[in-house]
PDB file of C-alpha atoms in Angstrom:
ATOM      1  CA  UNK A   1     100.048  69.363  67.528  1.00 77.00           C
ATOM      2  CA  UNK A   2      96.788  67.486  67.470  1.00 86.00           C
ATOM      3  CA  UNK A   3      93.477  68.900  68.513  1.00 86.00           C
ATOM      4  CA  UNK A   4      93.358  66.637  71.601  1.00 88.00           C
ATOM      5  CA  UNK A   5      96.768  67.898  72.794  1.00 89.00           C
ATOM      6  CA  UNK A   6      95.691  71.479  72.213  1.00 86.00           C
ATOM      7  CA  UNK A   7      92.464  70.953  74.181  1.00 86.00           C
ATOM      8  CA  UNK A   8      94.448  69.364  77.043  1.00 86.00           C
ATOM      9  CA  UNK A   9      96.888  72.307  77.200  1.00 83.00           C
ATOM     10  CA  UNK A  10      94.044  74.812  77.036  1.00 80.00           C
ATOM     11  CA  UNK A  11      92.187  73.039  79.868  1.00 85.00           C
ATOM     12  CA  UNK A  12      95.351  73.084  82.015  1.00 83.00           C
ATOM     13  CA  UNK A  13      95.789  76.814  81.500  1.00 82.00           C
ATOM     14  CA  UNK A  14      92.131  77.494  82.333  1.00 80.00           C
ATOM     15  CA  UNK A  15      92.436  75.477  85.548  1.00 78.00           C
ATOM     16  CA  UNK A  16      95.551  77.410  86.639  1.00 74.00           C
ATOM     17  CA  UNK A  17      93.962  80.791  85.874  1.00 70.00           C
ATOM     18  CA  UNK A  18      90.796  79.927  87.799  1.00 63.00           C
ATOM     19  CA  UNK A  19      92.906  78.774  90.800  1.00 60.00           C
ATOM     20  CA  UNK A  20      94.814  82.076  90.821  1.00 51.00           C
ATOM     21  CA  UNK A  21      91.591  84.109  90.662  1.00 48.00           C
ATOM     22  CA  UNK A  22      89.928  82.065  93.413  1.00 45.00           C
ATOM     23  CA  UNK A  23      92.961  82.381  95.712  1.00 44.00           C
ATOM     24  CA  UNK A  24      93.312  86.158  95.632  1.00 43.00           C
ATOM     25  CA  UNK A  25      90.460  88.494  96.495  1.00 46.00           C
ATOM     26  CA  UNK A  26      92.301  91.649  95.496  1.00 55.00           C
ATOM     27  CA  UNK A  27      95.783  92.732  94.590  1.00 61.00           C
ATOM     28  CA  UNK A  28      95.430  95.634  97.006  1.00 70.00           C
ATOM     29  CA  UNK A  29      94.583  94.945 100.631  1.00 80.00           C
ATOM     30  CA  UNK A  30      94.906  97.136 103.700  1.00 83.00           C
ATOM     31  CA  UNK A  31      96.719  95.671 106.705  1.00 87.00           C
ATOM     32  CA  UNK A  32      94.833  94.854 109.889  1.00 91.00           C
ATOM     33  CA  UNK A  33      94.346  97.811 112.229  1.00 91.00           C
ATOM     34  CA  UNK A  34      96.401  97.520 115.455  1.00 91.00           C
ATOM     35  CA  UNK A  35      94.709  99.423 118.296  1.00 93.00           C
ATOM     36  CA  UNK A  36      95.651  99.803 121.955  1.00 92.00           C
ATOM     37  CA  UNK A  37      93.737 101.691 124.649  1.00 93.00           C
ATOM     38  CA  UNK A  38      95.294 103.513 127.552  1.00 93.00           C
ATOM     39  CA  UNK A  39      92.980 105.467 129.808  1.00 91.00           C
ATOM     40  CA  UNK A  40      90.744 107.578 127.637  1.00 93.00           C
ATOM     41  CA  UNK A  41      93.066 107.473 124.604  1.00 93.00           C
ATOM     42  CA  UNK A  42      93.213 105.214 121.591  1.00 93.00           C
ATOM     43  CA  UNK A  43      96.621 104.417 120.118  1.00 94.00           C
ATOM     44  CA  UNK A  44      96.581 103.443 116.444  1.00 93.00           C
ATOM     45  CA  UNK A  45      99.895 101.591 116.607  1.00 92.00           C
ATOM     46  CA  UNK A  46     100.437 100.771 112.935  1.00 92.00           C
ATOM     47  CA  UNK A  47      99.167 104.091 111.550  1.00 92.00           C
ATOM     48  CA  UNK A  48     102.417 104.803 109.661  1.00 91.00           C
ATOM     49  CA  UNK A  49     101.856 101.750 107.411  1.00 91.00           C
ATOM     50  CA  UNK A  50      98.617 103.082 105.938  1.00 91.00           C
ATOM     51  CA  UNK A  51      99.862 106.334 104.302  1.00 91.00           C
ATOM     52  CA  UNK A  52     102.742 104.357 102.745  1.00 91.00           C
ATOM     53  CA  UNK A  53     100.409 101.737 101.289  1.00 90.00           C
ATOM     54  CA  UNK A  54      97.825 104.301 100.156  1.00 89.00           C
ATOM     55  CA  UNK A  55     100.574 106.633  98.853  1.00 89.00           C
ATOM     56  CA  UNK A  56      99.036 109.645 100.570  1.00 90.00           C
ATOM     57  CA  UNK A  57     100.239 112.324 102.983  1.00 90.00           C
ATOM     58  CA  UNK A  58     100.096 111.044 106.601  1.00 91.00           C
ATOM     59  CA  UNK A  59      98.869 114.422 107.859  1.00 92.00           C
ATOM     60  CA  UNK A  60      95.929 114.419 105.432  1.00 91.00           C
ATOM     61  CA  UNK A  61      94.970 110.880 106.451  1.00 92.00           C
ATOM     62  CA  UNK A  62      95.169 111.829 110.127  1.00 94.00           C
ATOM     63  CA  UNK A  63      93.033 114.933 109.464  1.00 93.00           C
ATOM     64  CA  UNK A  64      90.464 112.756 107.711  1.00 93.00           C
ATOM     65  CA  UNK A  65      90.281 110.249 110.573  1.00 93.00           C
ATOM     66  CA  UNK A  66      90.141 113.067 113.121  1.00 94.00           C
ATOM     67  CA  UNK A  67      87.225 114.653 111.262  1.00 93.00           C
ATOM     68  CA  UNK A  68      85.409 111.340 110.863  1.00 93.00           C
ATOM     69  CA  UNK A  69      85.705 110.524 114.577  1.00 93.00           C
ATOM     70  CA  UNK A  70      85.039 114.162 115.563  1.00 93.00           C
ATOM     71  CA  UNK A  71      87.909 114.018 118.018  1.00 93.00           C
ATOM     72  CA  UNK A  72      91.418 115.512 118.206  1.00 94.00           C
ATOM     73  CA  UNK A  73      94.277 113.341 116.981  1.00 93.00           C
ATOM     74  CA  UNK A  74      98.048 113.711 116.849  1.00 93.00           C
ATOM     75  CA  UNK A  75     101.164 111.832 115.767  1.00 89.00           C
ATOM     76  CA  UNK A  76     103.142 109.935 118.360  1.00 83.00           C
ATOM     77  CA  UNK A  77     106.116 108.447 116.500  1.00 82.00           C
ATOM     78  CA  UNK A  78     104.841 105.712 114.179  1.00 88.00           C
ATOM     79  CA  UNK A  79     101.431 105.757 115.811  1.00 92.00           C
ATOM     80  CA  UNK A  80      98.489 108.126 115.972  1.00 93.00           C
ATOM     81  CA  UNK A  81      96.802 109.041 119.245  1.00 94.00           C
ATOM     82  CA  UNK A  82      93.048 109.737 119.380  1.00 94.00           C
ATOM     83  CA  UNK A  83      91.117 111.116 122.341  1.00 94.00           C
ATOM     84  CA  UNK A  84      88.438 108.666 123.499  1.00 92.00           C
ATOM     85  CA  UNK A  85      88.071 104.915 123.088  1.00 92.00           C
ATOM     86  CA  UNK A  86      87.588 103.914 119.473  1.00 91.00           C
ATOM     87  CA  UNK A  87      86.729 100.466 118.151  1.00 91.00           C
ATOM     88  CA  UNK A  88      89.214  98.868 115.685  1.00 91.00           C
ATOM     89  CA  UNK A  89      86.304  97.985 113.397  1.00 93.00           C
ATOM     90  CA  UNK A  90      85.414 101.683 113.145  1.00 93.00           C
ATOM     91  CA  UNK A  91      88.964 102.457 111.970  1.00 93.00           C
ATOM     92  CA  UNK A  92      88.672  99.752 109.306  1.00 93.00           C
ATOM     93  CA  UNK A  93      85.362 101.148 108.064  1.00 93.00           C
ATOM     94  CA  UNK A  94      86.723 104.682 107.822  1.00 93.00           C
ATOM     95  CA  UNK A  95      89.970 103.618 106.156  1.00 92.00           C
ATOM     96  CA  UNK A  96      88.003 101.668 103.541  1.00 92.00           C
ATOM     97  CA  UNK A  97      85.813 104.726 102.959  1.00 92.00           C
ATOM     98  CA  UNK A  98      88.969 106.864 102.553  1.00 91.00           C
ATOM     99  CA  UNK A  99      90.271 104.314 100.066  1.00 91.00           C
ATOM    100  CA  UNK A 100      87.078 104.522  97.996  1.00 89.00           C
ATOM    101  CA  UNK A 101      86.804 108.330  98.098  1.00 89.00           C
ATOM    102  CA  UNK A 102      90.420 109.483  97.823  1.00 90.00           C
ATOM    103  CA  UNK A 103      92.539 106.629  96.450  1.00 90.00           C
ATOM    104  CA  UNK A 104      90.620 104.341  94.063  1.00 90.00           C
ATOM    105  CA  UNK A 105      90.034 105.471  90.501  1.00 88.00           C
ATOM    106  CA  UNK A 106      86.259 105.894  89.972  1.00 88.00           C
ATOM    107  CA  UNK A 107      86.605 104.645  86.399  1.00 87.00           C
ATOM    108  CA  UNK A 108      88.691 101.459  86.673  1.00 86.00           C
ATOM    109  CA  UNK A 109      88.833 100.973  90.502  1.00 85.00           C
ATOM    110  CA  UNK A 110      92.634 100.854  90.451  1.00 86.00           C
ATOM    111  CA  UNK A 111      94.475 102.069  93.576  1.00 87.00           C
ATOM    112  CA  UNK A 112      97.355 103.329  91.407  1.00 88.00           C
ATOM    113  CA  UNK A 113      96.440 107.006  91.551  1.00 90.00           C
ATOM    114  CA  UNK A 114      98.035 110.285  92.480  1.00 89.00           C
ATOM    115  CA  UNK A 115      96.628 113.627  93.565  1.00 89.00           C
ATOM    116  CA  UNK A 116      97.161 116.632  91.302  1.00 89.00           C
ATOM    117  CA  UNK A 117      96.300 120.239  92.048  1.00 87.00           C
ATOM    118  CA  UNK A 118      95.718 122.520  89.101  1.00 85.00           C
ATOM    119  CA  UNK A 119      94.216 126.028  89.333  1.00 84.00           C
ATOM    120  CA  UNK A 120      92.855 125.444  92.870  1.00 83.00           C
ATOM    121  CA  UNK A 121      91.097 122.248  91.740  1.00 86.00           C
ATOM    122  CA  UNK A 122      92.285 118.999  93.274  1.00 87.00           C
ATOM    123  CA  UNK A 123      91.864 115.949  91.085  1.00 89.00           C
ATOM    124  CA  UNK A 124      92.680 112.264  91.126  1.00 89.00           C
ATOM    125  CA  UNK A 125      94.843 111.093  88.215  1.00 90.00           C
ATOM    126  CA  UNK A 126      94.823 107.346  87.525  1.00 88.00           C
ATOM    127  CA  UNK A 127      98.158 105.881  86.507  1.00 87.00           C
ATOM    128  CA  UNK A 128      96.487 102.736  85.138  1.00 84.00           C
ATOM    129  CA  UNK A 129      93.789 104.093  82.803  1.00 86.00           C
ATOM    130  CA  UNK A 130      94.711 107.796  82.646  1.00 85.00           C
ATOM    131  CA  UNK A 131      91.326 109.032  83.892  1.00 86.00           C
ATOM    132  CA  UNK A 132      91.203 112.316  85.744  1.00 89.00           C
ATOM    133  CA  UNK A 133      88.389 113.039  88.202  1.00 88.00           C
ATOM    134  CA  UNK A 134      87.823 115.906  90.657  1.00 88.00           C
ATOM    135  CA  UNK A 135      88.016 115.276  94.396  1.00 86.00           C
ATOM    136  CA  UNK A 136      85.400 116.634  96.802  1.00 81.00           C
ATOM    137  CA  UNK A 137      87.331 117.044 100.038  1.00 74.00           C
ATOM    138  CA  UNK A 138      90.667 118.395 101.145  1.00 74.00           C
ATOM    139  CA  UNK A 139      91.966 115.139 102.609  1.00 69.00           C
ATOM    140  CA  UNK A 140      93.653 113.581  99.579  1.00 65.00           C
TER     141      UNK A 140
END
């Protein structure tokens, strides 16, 4: 193989890699929040998707959102029901905050983590890099 052929192959690979990186913002993305209002209640219609994607307990996630909105919340099938009218953008903000605090590894930013409880201390164990970090709240 000549140097010119090698350079051509290398350039082709670099172009493909840069196209892949430009096309995808992140390997892990949350779905769009689907909200419906009825009277003075907010129905989070696709709530059941989020605990599956985040790999967390649905009750803990609902507790977290309930605390953040300072309003009672309950399950209603696949959806969650909140008292009061809530903006979909507010749900997105709080879900992204939950992702940063209770799901993403603080070391490598990977979402591939699990919660471990050892001697009354709850910690986040990263399955990608192996880092272990303590968690502050009880909502993981």
